[in-house]
Every structure is written in C-alpha cells, then in structure tokens.
mmCIF file of C-alpha atoms in Angstrom:
data_model
loop_
_atom_site.group_PDB
_atom_site.id
_atom_site.type_symbol
_atom_site.label_atom_id
_atom_site.label_comp_id
_atom_site.label_asym_id
_atom_site.label_seq_id
_atom_site.Cartn_x
_atom_site.Cartn_y
_atom_site.Cartn_z
ATOM 1 C CA UNK A 204 -0.055 -0.021 -0.032
ATOM 2 C CA UNK A 205 2.884 2.409 0.841
ATOM 3 C CA UNK A 206 4.463 1.866 -2.644
ATOM 4 C CA UNK A 207 1.072 2.590 -4.366
ATOM 5 C CA UNK A 208 0.559 5.837 -2.331
ATOM 6 C CA UNK A 209 3.979 7.079 -2.977
ATOM 7 C CA UNK A 210 3.263 6.631 -6.653
ATOM 8 C CA UNK A 211 0.109 8.628 -6.275
ATOM 9 C CA UNK A 212 2.173 11.577 -4.752
ATOM 10 C CA UNK A 213 4.271 11.606 -7.792
ATOM 11 C CA UNK A 214 1.484 11.141 -10.315
ATOM 12 C CA UNK A 215 -0.773 13.955 -8.726
ATOM 13 C CA UNK A 216 2.254 16.423 -8.678
ATOM 14 C CA UNK A 217 3.018 15.595 -12.436
ATOM 15 C CA UNK A 218 -0.703 16.032 -13.239
ATOM 16 C CA UNK A 219 -0.841 19.414 -11.584
ATOM 17 C CA UNK A 220 2.507 20.504 -13.126
ATOM 18 C CA UNK A 221 4.011 21.131 -9.736
ATOM 19 C CA UNK A 222 7.457 19.763 -9.868
ATOM 20 C CA UNK A 223 9.212 20.478 -6.735
ATOM 21 C CA UNK A 224 12.529 22.472 -7.063
ATOM 22 C CA UNK A 225 15.702 21.075 -5.706
ATOM 23 C CA UNK A 226 15.457 21.115 -1.857
ATOM 24 C CA UNK A 227 18.501 23.301 -1.344
ATOM 25 C CA UNK A 228 17.061 25.956 -3.751
ATOM 26 C CA UNK A 229 15.069 28.021 -1.157
ATOM 27 C CA UNK A 230 14.359 30.702 -3.589
ATOM 28 C CA UNK A 231 12.617 28.453 -6.243
ATOM 29 C CA UNK A 232 8.830 27.785 -6.297
ATOM 30 C CA UNK A 233 6.760 25.354 -8.245
ATOM 31 C CA UNK A 234 3.613 27.283 -7.855
ATOM 32 C CA UNK A 235 2.659 29.008 -11.164
ATOM 33 C CA UNK A 236 2.921 32.739 -11.276
ATOM 34 C CA UNK A 237 0.859 35.344 -13.190
ATOM 35 C CA UNK A 238 1.843 38.844 -13.855
ATOM 36 C CA UNK A 239 -1.816 39.924 -14.219
ATOM 37 C CA UNK A 240 -4.970 38.626 -12.435
ATOM 38 C CA UNK A 241 -6.462 35.854 -14.430
ATOM 39 C CA UNK A 242 -9.805 36.021 -16.191
ATOM 40 C CA UNK A 243 -12.676 34.235 -14.406
ATOM 41 C CA UNK A 244 -12.699 31.426 -17.175
ATOM 42 C CA UNK A 245 -8.880 30.819 -17.015
ATOM 43 C CA UNK A 246 -8.940 30.870 -13.274
ATOM 44 C CA UNK A 247 -11.687 28.331 -13.043
ATOM 45 C CA UNK A 248 -10.272 26.149 -15.922
ATOM 46 C CA UNK A 249 -6.569 26.216 -14.961
ATOM 47 C CA UNK A 250 -6.615 26.399 -11.138
ATOM 48 C CA UNK A 251 -9.977 25.871 -9.452
ATOM 49 C CA UNK A 252 -11.146 22.791 -11.245
ATOM 50 C CA UNK A 253 -7.670 20.978 -11.214
ATOM 51 C CA UNK A 254 -7.012 22.240 -7.565
ATOM 52 C CA UNK A 255 -3.697 24.030 -8.671
ATOM 53 C CA UNK A 256 -2.425 26.981 -6.694
ATOM 54 C CA UNK A 257 -1.602 30.322 -8.269
ATOM 55 C CA UNK A 258 0.672 33.220 -7.225
ATOM 56 C CA UNK A 259 -0.332 36.546 -8.606
ATOM 57 C CA UNK A 260 1.860 39.602 -8.858
ATOM 58 C CA UNK A 261 1.204 42.936 -6.992
ATOM 59 C CA UNK A 262 -0.773 44.118 -9.892
ATOM 60 C CA UNK A 263 -3.718 42.403 -8.207
ATOM 61 C CA UNK A 264 -3.580 44.882 -5.235
ATOM 62 C CA UNK A 265 -1.915 47.964 -6.625
ATOM 63 C CA UNK A 266 -5.357 49.785 -6.678
ATOM 64 C CA UNK A 267 -6.012 49.139 -2.916
ATOM 65 C CA UNK A 268 -5.526 52.250 -0.613
ATOM 66 C CA UNK A 269 -4.261 49.602 1.888
ATOM 67 C CA UNK A 270 -1.219 48.894 -0.343
ATOM 68 C CA UNK A 271 0.238 52.353 0.375
ATOM 69 C CA UNK A 272 -1.493 53.222 3.690
ATOM 70 C CA UNK A 273 -1.164 49.997 5.855
ATOM 71 C CA UNK A 274 2.702 49.458 5.664
ATOM 72 C CA UNK A 275 3.184 52.853 7.238
ATOM 73 C CA UNK A 276 3.951 53.096 11.017
ATOM 74 C CA UNK A 277 0.918 55.075 12.080
ATOM 75 C CA UNK A 278 -2.051 54.731 9.652
ATOM 76 C CA UNK A 279 -3.727 51.697 11.141
ATOM 77 C CA UNK A 280 -3.027 52.761 14.765
ATOM 78 C CA UNK A 281 -4.605 56.140 14.052
ATOM 79 C CA UNK A 282 -7.700 54.666 12.172
ATOM 80 C CA UNK A 283 -8.237 52.047 14.671
ATOM 81 C CA UNK A 284 -7.273 54.056 17.951
ATOM 82 C CA UNK A 285 -10.677 53.681 19.579
ATOM 83 C CA UNK A 286 -11.173 50.039 18.487
ATOM 84 C CA UNK A 287 -10.972 46.933 20.745
ATOM 85 C CA UNK A 288 -9.626 43.793 18.919
ATOM 86 C CA UNK A 289 -9.000 40.186 19.713
ATOM 87 C CA UNK A 290 -5.387 39.416 20.379
ATOM 88 C CA UNK A 291 -4.135 35.767 20.416
ATOM 89 C CA UNK A 292 -1.416 35.208 23.062
ATOM 90 C CA UNK A 293 1.005 32.273 23.258
ATOM 91 C CA UNK A 294 4.413 31.756 24.972
ATOM 92 C CA UNK A 295 6.101 30.561 21.660
ATOM 93 C CA UNK A 296 4.052 31.932 18.749
ATOM 94 C CA UNK A 297 2.502 28.690 17.945
ATOM 95 C CA UNK A 298 -1.214 28.798 18.414
ATOM 96 C CA UNK A 299 -3.368 25.934 17.219
ATOM 97 C CA UNK A 300 -0.441 23.611 17.255
ATOM 98 C CA UNK A 301 0.963 20.824 19.180
ATOM 99 C CA UNK A 302 2.651 21.284 22.498
ATOM 100 C CA UNK A 303 3.945 19.031 25.327
ATOM 101 C CA UNK A 304 1.069 18.122 27.751
ATOM 102 C CA UNK A 305 1.263 20.293 30.953
ATOM 103 C CA UNK A 306 3.131 18.926 34.029
ATOM 104 C CA UNK A 307 0.767 16.712 36.175
ATOM 105 C CA UNK A 308 -1.248 15.465 33.225
ATOM 106 C CA UNK A 309 -1.888 11.795 33.028
ATOM 107 C CA UNK A 310 0.379 11.336 30.037
ATOM 108 C CA UNK A 311 3.592 12.698 28.810
ATOM 109 C CA UNK A 312 2.455 12.979 25.145
ATOM 110 C CA UNK A 313 1.517 16.044 23.337
ATOM 111 C CA UNK A 314 -1.706 18.030 23.205
ATOM 112 C CA UNK A 315 -3.392 20.503 20.867
ATOM 113 C CA UNK A 316 -2.823 23.978 22.207
ATOM 114 C CA UNK A 317 -4.976 27.061 21.494
ATOM 115 C CA UNK A 318 -4.049 30.620 22.350
ATOM 116 C CA UNK A 319 -5.316 32.786 25.060
ATOM 117 C CA UNK A 320 -7.553 35.471 23.493
ATOM 118 C CA UNK A 321 -7.654 38.884 25.067
ATOM 119 C CA UNK A 322 -9.612 42.044 24.073
ATOM 120 C CA UNK A 323 -7.200 45.083 23.961
ATOM 121 C CA UNK A 324 -7.171 48.404 22.259
ATOM 122 C CA UNK A 325 -5.598 48.209 18.905
ATOM 123 C CA UNK A 326 -2.659 50.560 19.689
ATOM 124 C CA UNK A 327 -1.833 48.150 22.554
ATOM 125 C CA UNK A 328 -2.255 45.177 20.321
ATOM 126 C CA UNK A 329 0.267 46.611 17.852
ATOM 127 C CA UNK A 330 2.857 47.241 20.639
ATOM 128 C CA UNK A 331 2.492 43.765 21.885
ATOM 129 C CA UNK A 332 2.899 42.350 18.464
ATOM 130 C CA UNK A 333 5.924 44.303 17.703
ATOM 131 C CA UNK A 334 7.492 43.386 21.164
ATOM 132 C CA UNK A 335 6.601 39.721 20.738
ATOM 133 C CA UNK A 336 9.585 37.396 21.487
ATOM 134 C CA UNK A 337 9.497 33.678 22.430
ATOM 135 C CA UNK A 338 12.537 34.223 24.577
ATOM 136 C CA UNK A 339 10.340 36.522 26.782
ATOM 137 C CA UNK A 340 7.594 33.949 26.883
ATOM 138 C CA UNK A 341 4.954 36.023 25.180
ATOM 139 C CA UNK A 342 4.003 36.257 21.484
ATOM 140 C CA UNK A 343 0.921 38.226 20.297
ATOM 141 C CA UNK A 344 -0.802 37.620 16.934
ATOM 142 C CA UNK A 345 -3.917 39.362 15.737
ATOM 143 C CA UNK A 346 -5.534 36.341 13.975
ATOM 144 C CA UNK A 347 -9.354 36.273 14.821
ATOM 145 C CA UNK A 348 -10.868 33.966 12.138
ATOM 146 C CA UNK A 349 -14.652 35.253 12.218
ATOM 147 C CA UNK A 350 -14.903 37.589 9.187
ATOM 148 C CA UNK A 351 -12.933 40.012 11.415
ATOM 149 C CA UNK A 352 -12.149 42.613 8.708
ATOM 150 C CA UNK A 353 -15.852 43.265 8.318
ATOM 151 C CA UNK A 354 -16.365 43.063 12.065
ATOM 152 C CA UNK A 355 -13.666 44.306 14.523
ATOM 153 C CA UNK A 356 -11.714 46.078 11.794
ATOM 154 C CA UNK A 357 -14.637 47.481 9.823
ATOM 155 C CA UNK A 358 -13.167 50.940 10.001
ATOM 156 C CA UNK A 359 -10.481 50.031 7.554
ATOM 157 C CA UNK A 360 -12.325 47.500 5.546
ATOM 158 C CA UNK A 361 -12.836 49.996 2.681
ATOM 159 C CA UNK A 362 -9.125 50.179 2.066
ATOM 160 C CA UNK A 363 -9.232 46.631 0.315
ATOM 161 C CA UNK A 364 -11.663 45.156 -2.127
ATOM 162 C CA UNK A 365 -14.793 43.700 -0.632
ATOM 163 C CA UNK A 366 -14.225 40.569 -2.676
ATOM 164 C CA UNK A 367 -11.976 39.332 -5.438
ATOM 165 C CA UNK A 368 -14.061 39.962 -8.587
ATOM 166 C CA UNK A 369 -12.400 37.321 -10.874
ATOM 167 C CA UNK A 370 -12.451 34.721 -8.027
ATOM 168 C CA UNK A 371 -16.061 35.559 -7.161
ATOM 169 C CA UNK A 372 -17.306 35.201 -10.558
ATOM 170 C CA UNK A 373 -15.372 31.950 -11.304
ATOM 171 C CA UNK A 374 -16.506 30.363 -7.961
ATOM 172 C CA UNK A 375 -20.081 31.688 -8.284
ATOM 173 C CA UNK A 376 -20.260 33.205 -4.851
ATOM 174 C CA UNK A 377 -18.980 36.032 -2.657
ATOM 175 C CA UNK A 378 -16.533 35.212 0.214
ATOM 176 C CA UNK A 379 -18.026 33.819 3.352
ATOM 177 C CA UNK A 380 -15.342 35.587 5.419
ATOM 178 C CA UNK A 381 -12.781 38.182 5.058
ATOM 179 C CA UNK A 382 -10.026 38.149 7.637
ATOM 180 C CA UNK A 383 -7.154 40.483 8.692
ATOM 181 C CA UNK A 384 -3.841 39.069 10.177
ATOM 182 C CA UNK A 385 -1.209 41.065 11.871
ATOM 183 C CA UNK A 386 1.906 39.445 13.430
ATOM 184 C CA UNK A 387 5.530 39.348 13.362
ATOM 185 C CA UNK A 388 8.328 36.756 12.556
ATOM 186 C CA UNK A 389 7.624 34.937 15.955
ATOM 187 C CA UNK A 390 4.311 33.575 14.852
ATOM 188 C CA UNK A 391 4.176 30.346 12.970
ATOM 189 C CA UNK A 392 1.240 28.264 11.790
ATOM 190 C CA UNK A 393 1.546 24.457 11.838
ATOM 191 C CA UNK A 394 0.514 22.229 8.956
ATOM 192 C CA UNK A 395 -3.178 22.050 8.436
ATOM 193 C CA UNK A 396 -5.905 22.342 5.723
ATOM 194 C CA UNK A 397 -9.165 24.226 5.191
ATOM 195 C CA UNK A 398 -12.635 23.697 3.709
ATOM 196 C CA UNK A 399 -12.335 26.953 1.779
ATOM 197 C CA UNK A 400 -10.883 28.154 -1.385
ATOM 198 C CA UNK A 401 -8.545 30.897 -0.073
ATOM 199 C CA UNK A 402 -7.228 34.036 -1.689
ATOM 200 C CA UNK A 403 -4.396 35.303 0.437
ATOM 201 C CA UNK A 404 -3.108 38.824 -0.041
ATOM 202 C CA UNK A 405 0.012 40.065 1.713
ATOM 203 C CA UNK A 406 0.053 43.775 2.487
ATOM 204 C CA UNK A 407 3.255 44.287 4.479
ATOM 205 C CA UNK A 408 6.042 41.767 4.827
ATOM 206 C CA UNK A 409 6.143 38.347 3.390
ATOM 207 C CA UNK A 410 4.403 34.920 4.132
ATOM 208 C CA UNK A 411 6.340 31.681 3.508
ATOM 209 C CA UNK A 412 4.222 28.726 2.647
ATOM 210 C CA UNK A 413 5.086 25.065 2.662
ATOM 211 C CA UNK A 414 2.445 23.286 0.599
ATOM 212 C CA UNK A 415 1.246 19.596 0.214
ATOM 213 C CA UNK A 416 -1.535 18.486 -2.067
ATOM 214 C CA UNK A 417 -4.458 16.727 -0.538
ATOM 215 C CA UNK A 418 -3.193 13.402 -2.090
ATOM 216 C CA UNK A 419 -0.250 13.499 0.423
ATOM 217 C CA UNK A 420 -2.552 13.344 3.464
ATOM 218 C CA UNK A 421 -0.813 10.356 4.913
ATOM 219 C CA UNK A 422 2.628 12.207 5.151
ATOM 220 C CA UNK A 423 1.432 14.410 7.994
ATOM 221 C CA UNK A 424 0.625 11.607 10.545
ATOM 222 C CA UNK A 425 -2.661 13.143 11.498
ATOM 223 C CA UNK A 426 -3.522 11.741 15.076
ATOM 224 C CA UNK A 427 -5.949 12.580 17.848
ATOM 225 C CA UNK A 428 -4.610 15.034 20.581
ATOM 226 C CA UNK A 429 -6.388 16.325 23.720
ATOM 227 C CA UNK A 430 -7.501 20.014 23.459
ATOM 228 C CA UNK A 431 -5.689 22.406 25.687
ATOM 229 C CA UNK A 432 -5.772 26.325 25.969
ATOM 230 C CA UNK A 433 -3.198 28.805 27.270
ATOM 231 C CA UNK A 434 -4.379 30.802 30.314
ATOM 232 C CA UNK A 435 -2.715 33.395 32.501
ATOM 233 C CA UNK A 436 -0.390 31.786 35.079
ATOM 234 C CA UNK A 437 -1.957 33.953 37.761
ATOM 235 C CA UNK A 438 -5.305 35.518 37.807
ATOM 236 C CA UNK A 439 -5.270 38.906 36.167
ATOM 237 C CA UNK A 440 -7.857 41.603 35.692
ATOM 238 C CA UNK A 441 -9.521 41.518 32.249
ATOM 239 C CA UNK A 442 -10.343 44.906 30.936
ATOM 240 C CA UNK A 443 -11.415 45.381 27.475
ATOM 241 C CA UNK A 444 -9.452 48.011 25.589
ATOM 242 C CA UNK A 445 -6.850 48.363 28.335
ATOM 243 C CA UNK A 446 -3.305 46.934 28.134
ATOM 244 C CA UNK A 447 -2.057 44.508 30.751
ATOM 245 C CA UNK A 448 1.330 42.953 30.256
ATOM 246 C CA UNK A 449 1.211 39.223 30.738
ATOM 247 C CA UNK A 450 4.472 37.847 32.042
ATOM 248 C CA UNK A 451 3.594 34.157 31.807
ATOM 249 C CA UNK A 452 1.118 31.696 30.416
ATOM 250 C CA UNK A 453 0.368 28.112 31.323
ATOM 251 C CA UNK A 454 -1.381 25.373 29.296
ATOM 252 C CA UNK A 455 -4.518 23.842 30.718
ATOM 253 C CA UNK A 456 -6.089 20.702 29.328
ATOM 254 C CA UNK A 457 -9.781 21.259 28.577
ATOM 255 C CA UNK A 458 -12.414 19.688 30.671
ATOM 256 C CA UNK A 459 -14.396 17.621 29.653
ATOM 257 C CA UNK A 460 -11.824 16.254 27.512
ATOM 258 C CA UNK A 461 -12.071 16.887 23.672
ATOM 259 C CA UNK A 462 -9.924 15.307 21.091
ATOM 260 C CA UNK A 463 -8.660 17.163 17.996
ATOM 261 C CA UNK A 464 -7.107 15.481 14.876
ATOM 262 C CA UNK A 465 -3.981 17.265 14.037
ATOM 263 C CA UNK A 466 -0.790 16.925 12.060
ATOM 264 C CA UNK A 467 2.139 15.404 14.054
ATOM 265 C CA UNK A 468 4.855 16.782 11.742
ATOM 266 C CA UNK A 469 7.017 19.762 12.453
ATOM 267 C CA UNK A 470 8.823 20.274 9.120
ATOM 268 C CA UNK A 471 11.696 21.891 11.115
ATOM 269 C CA UNK A 472 12.318 19.128 13.672
ATOM 270 C CA UNK A 473 14.345 19.701 16.831
ATOM 271 C CA UNK A 474 16.462 16.548 16.253
ATOM 272 C CA UNK A 475 17.239 13.829 13.776
ATOM 273 C CA UNK A 476 15.358 11.307 16.004
ATOM 274 C CA UNK A 477 12.094 13.410 15.739
ATOM 275 C CA UNK A 478 12.549 13.435 11.978
ATOM 276 C CA UNK A 479 13.045 9.749 11.920
ATOM 277 C CA UNK A 480 9.722 9.162 13.522
ATOM 278 C CA UNK A 481 7.848 10.493 10.401
ATOM 279 C CA UNK A 482 9.491 8.887 7.365
ATOM 280 C CA UNK A 483 6.571 9.354 5.010
ATOM 281 C CA UNK A 484 7.141 13.048 5.387
ATOM 282 C CA UNK A 485 11.090 13.373 5.604
ATOM 283 C CA UNK A 486 11.723 10.689 3.184
ATOM 284 C CA UNK A 487 9.169 11.866 0.605
ATOM 285 C CA UNK A 488 9.369 14.562 -1.946
ATOM 286 C CA UNK A 489 10.093 18.059 -0.644
ATOM 287 C CA UNK A 490 7.090 20.346 0.302
ATOM 288 C CA UNK A 491 6.271 22.885 -2.340
ATOM 289 C CA UNK A 492 7.692 26.280 -1.179
ATOM 290 C CA UNK A 493 6.095 29.580 -2.026
ATOM 291 C CA UNK A 494 6.746 32.999 -0.597
ATOM 292 C CA UNK A 495 4.107 35.709 -1.029
ATOM 293 C CA UNK A 496 5.510 39.112 -0.891
ATOM 294 C CA UNK A 497 3.870 42.585 -0.185
ATOM 295 C CA UNK A 498 1.165 43.139 -2.693
ATOM 296 C CA UNK A 499 0.976 39.615 -4.006
ATOM 297 C CA UNK A 500 -1.935 37.146 -3.831
ATOM 298 C CA UNK A 501 -1.918 33.406 -3.508
ATOM 299 C CA UNK A 502 -4.630 31.175 -4.470
ATOM 300 C CA UNK A 503 -4.766 28.201 -2.216
ATOM 301 C CA UNK A 504 -7.208 25.449 -3.255
ATOM 302 C CA UNK A 505 -9.431 24.005 -0.605
ATOM 303 C CA UNK A 506 -7.934 20.845 1.260
ATOM 304 C CA UNK A 507 -4.330 21.763 0.525
ATOM 305 C CA UNK A 508 -2.121 21.301 3.445
ATOM 306 C CA UNK A 509 -0.002 24.305 4.409
ATOM 307 C CA UNK A 510 2.542 25.481 6.958
ATOM 308 C CA UNK A 511 3.183 29.237 7.349
ATOM 309 C CA UNK A 512 5.850 31.454 8.759
ATOM 310 C CA UNK A 513 6.407 35.082 8.136
ATOM 311 C CA UNK A 514 8.843 37.889 7.923
ATOM 312 C CA UNK A 515 7.795 41.626 8.840
ATOM 313 C CA UNK A 516 8.010 44.602 6.586
ATOM 314 C CA UNK A 517 9.631 47.996 7.256
ATOM 315 C CA UNK A 518 6.782 48.678 9.794
ATOM 316 C CA UNK A 519 7.932 45.594 11.864
ATOM 317 C CA UNK A 520 4.653 43.930 11.133
ATOM 318 C CA UNK A 521 3.380 41.316 8.681
ATOM 319 C CA UNK A 522 -0.089 42.187 7.548
ATOM 320 C CA UNK A 523 -2.307 40.157 5.249
ATOM 321 C CA UNK A 524 -5.919 39.819 4.286
ATOM 322 C CA UNK A 525 -7.569 36.437 3.158
ATOM 323 C CA UNK A 526 -10.872 35.890 1.476
ATOM 324 C CA UNK A 527 -12.551 32.465 2.372
ATOM 325 C CA UNK A 528 -14.852 31.022 -0.400
ATOM 326 C CA UNK A 529 -16.839 28.048 0.505
ATOM 327 C CA UNK A 530 -15.532 24.925 -1.132
ATOM 328 C CA UNK A 531 -17.563 22.563 -3.414
ATOM 329 C CA UNK A 532 -18.217 19.299 -1.676
ATOM 330 C CA UNK A 533 -18.166 17.303 -4.861
ATOM 331 C CA UNK A 534 -16.793 13.924 -5.991
ATOM 332 C CA UNK A 535 -13.094 15.032 -5.319
ATOM 333 C CA UNK A 536 -14.078 15.417 -1.513
ATOM 334 C CA UNK A 537 -15.401 11.911 -1.624
ATOM 335 C CA UNK A 538 -12.126 10.656 -3.180
ATOM 336 C CA UNK A 539 -10.154 12.586 -0.480
ATOM 337 C CA UNK A 540 -12.143 10.875 2.209
ATOM 338 C CA UNK A 541 -11.608 7.406 0.818
ATOM 339 C CA UNK A 542 -7.842 8.058 0.390
ATOM 340 C CA UNK A 543 -7.414 8.999 4.081
ATOM 341 C CA UNK A 544 -9.307 5.931 5.164
ATOM 342 C CA UNK A 545 -6.590 3.811 3.772
ATOM 343 C CA UNK A 546 -3.963 2.404 6.271
ATOM 344 C CA UNK A 547 -0.388 2.476 5.423
ATOM 345 C CA UNK A 548 1.623 -0.430 6.993
ATOM 346 C CA UNK A 549 4.585 1.830 8.392
ATOM 347 C CA UNK A 550 4.533 0.504 11.877
ATOM 348 C CA UNK A 551 1.738 1.697 13.746
ATOM 349 C CA UNK A 552 2.523 5.470 13.368
ATOM 350 C CA UNK A 553 0.075 6.322 10.638
ATOM 351 C CA UNK A 554 -3.151 4.505 11.186
ATOM 352 C CA UNK A 555 -6.153 6.622 11.007
ATOM 353 C CA UNK A 556 -8.238 7.180 14.109
ATOM 354 C CA UNK A 557 -11.895 6.287 14.476
ATOM 355 C CA UNK A 558 -12.563 9.899 15.321
ATOM 356 C CA UNK A 559 -10.331 11.328 12.666
ATOM 357 C CA UNK A 560 -12.354 14.092 10.893
ATOM 358 C CA UNK A 561 -11.904 17.527 9.418
ATOM 359 C CA UNK A 562 -10.710 19.318 12.635
ATOM 360 C CA UNK A 563 -7.154 19.863 11.264
ATOM 361 C CA UNK A 564 -8.532 23.001 9.719
ATOM 362 C CA UNK A 565 -7.172 26.345 10.480
ATOM 363 C CA UNK A 566 -6.007 29.484 8.406
ATOM 364 C CA UNK A 567 -2.909 31.520 8.810
#
C-alpha cells in the first residue's frame, strides 16, 4: 500500500504540473505565477477545477488604498485608535499547534494548544505584536478568524476590495469571510488544511508557505490529541481595551476532555530522532515552497495542507488579508475521504483514528 500511495504522490504532482525544485534551492517555487490577475474563465479552468495553486503579482492589489497606507507606521493605529480587537497570545508563537502536555497530566504525550484570547485596544495590540519574542515567553498575533475585517476592523475594511471579482465570478459566490492578520516573525502556523478556497493577499512583509497536495494526507501523520488552552499563570484583571502586560502563560487541558485530529509533523524538527519518527514526510518529496510578498496574492485551493511562517515589513509587522470562499463538496471530496481511510503499514504510526475528521482545519 505504501508503494502505491507514494506513486500517487508523484503522479498527482505531475498532473498538476507542480514539480518541486531542488530542496536546497530555497528561492525556487513550483507554484505557477501570473503577472496579471486571471480572467474568471482561465482561473476556473486552470486552477479551481484541477486544484492548482496560483501566485499573482502585485498588480492584483496595486489599486488598494491599503497597499500604500497599511505598511506605514501610524495609519492603522490612528484609524483604529478607539477600536478593541481580539489578540491571540501564546508563549512561543504557535497557536493551534501541538505542545507538550502540561506537568501533572496523566500522560507525557502532546496536546493541541489554542491561544489565550484577550480584548485590547488596537494601539496596545500593535505594541504587543511588535514586542513579541518567544525568549520573553509572550507572542501576540491578531488572527481572529470570524470575518474580522468586516467586524472588528470594519473602520479600515474599505481600504481593500470587498471581494476578489475574478474569483467571485469563477466560484459563483461571494466570500463567506474576510479576515485580517497582523503579526511578526515569531508567529508560525502548523500544517493544516481548510474547507475553503482561499485568496491570500499580503500587504506588508512576506508569508512563507510550505504546501502539500491533498493526495499527500498520509505524510502528516494526523492523530488525535487532547485539546488544551493557554491561560494566565496568575489571575489577572481582564479589561477590554486596556493593556495588561502578561508575564507568563500556562497550558491547561480542557475539561471535559475533547480530542482534536492534527498533524504530528513539524517540518523543522528539533532533532534527527524526531524526523526519523515521520519517514513518510521526511523521506518523501520536498514540500512545495512559496513566498508571498507584499502586494501579491496566493490562491490556495481547498484541502491543501499548508505550513506558514512570516517576515515583517519595514513597519515591523506582517499584515495580510484573506478571502474564504466555500469549497464545493463534490466527488473530489469523496475521493479524499476514501484516500485518508486507507492504512499504510509503516509500523503503527500512521493508522487513521476512528474519530479522525476534518478538525485539522485552520487558516494562517
């Protein structure tokens, strides 16, 4: 079975025309690039239907007021001075990711850790984001995933397009959600997939994607982990819109216990022994690398696995907007569910769990 699945990996990449560059060529990308936004017909035919990513040059966002206003030091802070926003806090910049289970737990295994979310005034949020440092035990990331650009950040929503016209026409709908993301280099998003066709536009800084097609599901060793959340280590007063410096967070297992299926693979393992635990990933074809620079857009098809890191712009922030379009639950989704139901006899490390579902979904 493993041999057949490995052949599927190679065949699917060939069919998509996504031949990975040499692993030591970090500047190369297999993702097709367009100098101008595609027509709706070309986008549907060449990318949506086959499930092929597309990187689009800064011509796609050059007309946005945000392209020139948001990368400055003060525009967003002034425009949102009286706005309270949801700030996600972790000790290491890895929210919705695996972490060692807290001391005193019944097992020494890992858990699925979610950020502590605090409402603060936007100027305070920016200060905390810019000061984020895992060495200090606190990383802040504005990553509320609930259509937040049209909610918390409505005051600046008019600085970008309300939707992506060529994508909306091709997909036959308007985006279900439009989100704003503000962080620095300390925030990293672990491998996951989403049930959305995603148009991801970077406004300041860069986003660095590692991509795997849905056919490579088995390479990520998705397992069930108990859900946990970061909480303040000591009780602190919560005051919306006010800045409180958190000095320490602790991880707390949710009660009653809830299991979350999530990727076990860190593409940058701490040791050779950790990498050796996941041979389907580390002995397989390299992930497809794609850097999205300020002004550029990435079309990421639904169900593609992606790991995301980032580099800040001159304003010491990485700022991005993404448009989520509902995916079509068609025959390709049925094929994917069949594929992931298959067991690969590689020890006991990659057998699917009875509860394995679609919870390994998160955006960046």
